[in-house]
Amino acid sequence: MEFSYICSECGKEHPISPDLMVCPDCSLKQDPQKPLLGVMEVRLKGKARPDFEVHSLLPVPQEFFPLLPVGDTPLWQAPNLRKELGFQNLFFKDDGRNPTSSFKDRASYLVSAFARMHKINKLCLASTGNAGSSMAGVGAAAGQEIVLFLPHTAPKAKLVQALQYGATVYRVKGTYDQAYDLSLEYSAKFGGMSRSTAYNPMTLEGKKTVSLELFQQLKKAPQHVLVPTGDGCILGGVYKGFKDLLQLGLISEMPVIHCVQAENSNAINRAFENGDFDLKPSSTIADSISVDIPRNGYYALTQLKKYQGNPVNVTDQEIKEAQKRLSSSTGLFTEPAGAAAFAGLLKIQKDLNPKDAIVVLATGSGLKDIQTAGGYVDVPEKTIKTLDEI
Ligand SMILES: *Cc1c(COP(=O)(O)O)cnc(C)c1O
């Protein structure tokens, strides 16, 4: 397999290099209040059989990957929900089962290997929490130094996780978007490869592995994938994986990708409706998808338009109910952002064919944010000593 970069905007091809993050031409026109211009997509050239190794479709040889079990996450059949909702082929892809308990490990894993291949030992990034704790954990396995910019509001578990893994953490008095800009300034000034989402092309490329796994687990592409979306990098990665499969002739049709966003943090879905990105401060209990400027917005929007994707907005109340329902009817406890995708399914269920293969991405473990989830369960106030008090 051969690999190169191709600018997702101007289409110009470049050799893959750690010195090239976004397109040198398109990024000149970058407006700081808008999504990234000139996001690079990895182009592959070659052939693959249906039983391909996922590693063989990635632009870094396997020997550079740190040794920890990323990906290959289970696909739950959720029989109780299948019965309740009438979907015979409903699945949950449980990415909370990655080493640091979120989907972000797919990106960190490839970024780490890419840095290693180029003998770069320091990585820096901004994160709402999961990308940071993920890079910290994967970096720990790889022996890399990780510098992390985290909004001070990030859930404690994610902060503690990053510190446990040994990352240097700067808590930012501001939003994720402000942390993002600081992290880019930091790498320009003090060096280190940026792993910030969408900016480093390996983040998008690493996230495609979920689609490759779905193809292998189902022996085909599903008809629908519901993706909880903030920056749009997971959504873009899901598209990229299926695009590779299309190009390789392994599938013949693109699934319908549903871009599920929290109603008050839905920049991509707004742009889908209105034609362009506007700026509106975000607010949602699902911290992982709370984003003002979706960094991978242009790429995500282009794919959604090209392949007839579907924007779905859900309220915080719907996210809470979906989280509890998923936990109590399947045993899968996912964080609010993960539950947002399921809330999206509940919202659009009447538009789907009961026979279709439907995959809901459960992107992070529920244990990542106990504070939020604890807010809408009834913790018994009374304590007991004997059974007589029941
Ligand atoms: C990051 C994240 C998302 C959203 O991914 P984007 O690429 O920002 O759209 C969804 N769920 C979880 C748990 C995440 O950590």
JSON list of C-alpha atoms in Angstrom, two decimals, residues 8 39 204 229-237 239 259 268 272 277 294-306:
[
{"chain": "A", "resi": 8, "resn": "SER", "atom": "CA", "xyz": [-9.42, 18.10, 1.39]},
{"chain": "A", "resi": 39, "resn": "VAL", "atom": "CA", "xyz": [-7.38, 19.56, 6.57]},
{"chain": "A", "resi": 204, "resn": "LEU", "atom": "CA", "xyz": [-8.71, 11.71, 11.23]},
{"chain": "A", "resi": 229, "resn": "THR", "atom": "CA", "xyz": [-20.27, 14.85, 17.14]},
{"chain": "A", "resi": 230, "resn": "GLY", "atom": "CA", "xyz": [-18.38, 17.87, 18.45]},
{"chain": "A", "resi": 231, "resn": "ASP", "atom": "CA", "xyz": [-15.34, 18.76, 16.33]},
{"chain": "A", "resi": 232, "resn": "GLY", "atom": "CA", "xyz": [-16.44, 16.35, 13.63]},
{"chain": "A", "resi": 233, "resn": "CYS", "atom": "CA", "xyz": [-13.23, 14.35, 13.64]},
{"chain": "A", "resi": 234, "resn": "ILE", "atom": "CA", "xyz": [-14.87, 11.04, 14.60]},
{"chain": "A", "resi": 235, "resn": "LEU", "atom": "CA", "xyz": [-17.55, 11.69, 11.98]},
{"chain": "A", "resi": 236, "resn": "GLY", "atom": "CA", "xyz": [-14.88, 12.48, 9.39]},
{"chain": "A", "resi": 237, "resn": "GLY", "atom": "CA", "xyz": [-12.93, 9.38, 10.37]},
{"chain": "A", "resi": 239, "resn": "TYR", "atom": "CA", "xyz": [-16.51, 8.55, 6.53]},
{"chain": "A", "resi": 259, "resn": "CYS", "atom": "CA", "xyz": [-24.34, 13.53, 12.76]},
{"chain": "A", "resi": 268, "resn": "ILE", "atom": "CA", "xyz": [-21.94, 21.42, 12.16]},
{"chain": "A", "resi": 272, "resn": "PHE", "atom": "CA", "xyz": [-25.58, 21.96, 7.25]},
{"chain": "A", "resi": 277, "resn": "PHE", "atom": "CA", "xyz": [-20.48, 28.27, 10.08]},
{"chain": "A", "resi": 294, "resn": "PRO", "atom": "CA", "xyz": [-15.76, 22.49, 15.23]},
{"chain": "A", "resi": 295, "resn": "ARG", "atom": "CA", "xyz": [-12.17, 22.14, 14.07]},
{"chain": "A", "resi": 296, "resn": "ASN", "atom": "CA", "xyz": [-12.95, 19.48, 11.50]},
{"chain": "A", "resi": 297, "resn": "GLY", "atom": "CA", "xyz": [-16.14, 21.28, 10.46]},
{"chain": "A", "resi": 298, "resn": "TYR", "atom": "CA", "xyz": [-15.46, 21.88, 6.77]},
{"chain": "A", "resi": 299, "resn": "TYR", "atom": "CA", "xyz": [-14.33, 18.32, 6.18]},
{"chain": "A", "resi": 300, "resn": "ALA", "atom": "CA", "xyz": [-17.30, 16.89, 8.10]},
{"chain": "A", "resi": 301, "resn": "LEU", "atom": "CA", "xyz": [-19.76, 19.13, 6.29]},
{"chain": "A", "resi": 302, "resn": "THR", "atom": "CA", "xyz": [-18.37, 18.23, 2.85]},
{"chain": "A", "resi": 303, "resn": "GLN", "atom": "CA", "xyz": [-18.77, 14.51, 3.56]},
{"chain": "A", "resi": 304, "resn": "LEU", "atom": "CA", "xyz": [-22.27, 14.93, 5.01]},
{"chain": "A", "resi": 305, "resn": "LYS", "atom": "CA", "xyz": [-23.35, 16.79, 1.89]},
{"chain": "A", "resi": 306, "resn": "LYS", "atom": "CA", "xyz": [-21.61, 14.50, -0.58]}
]
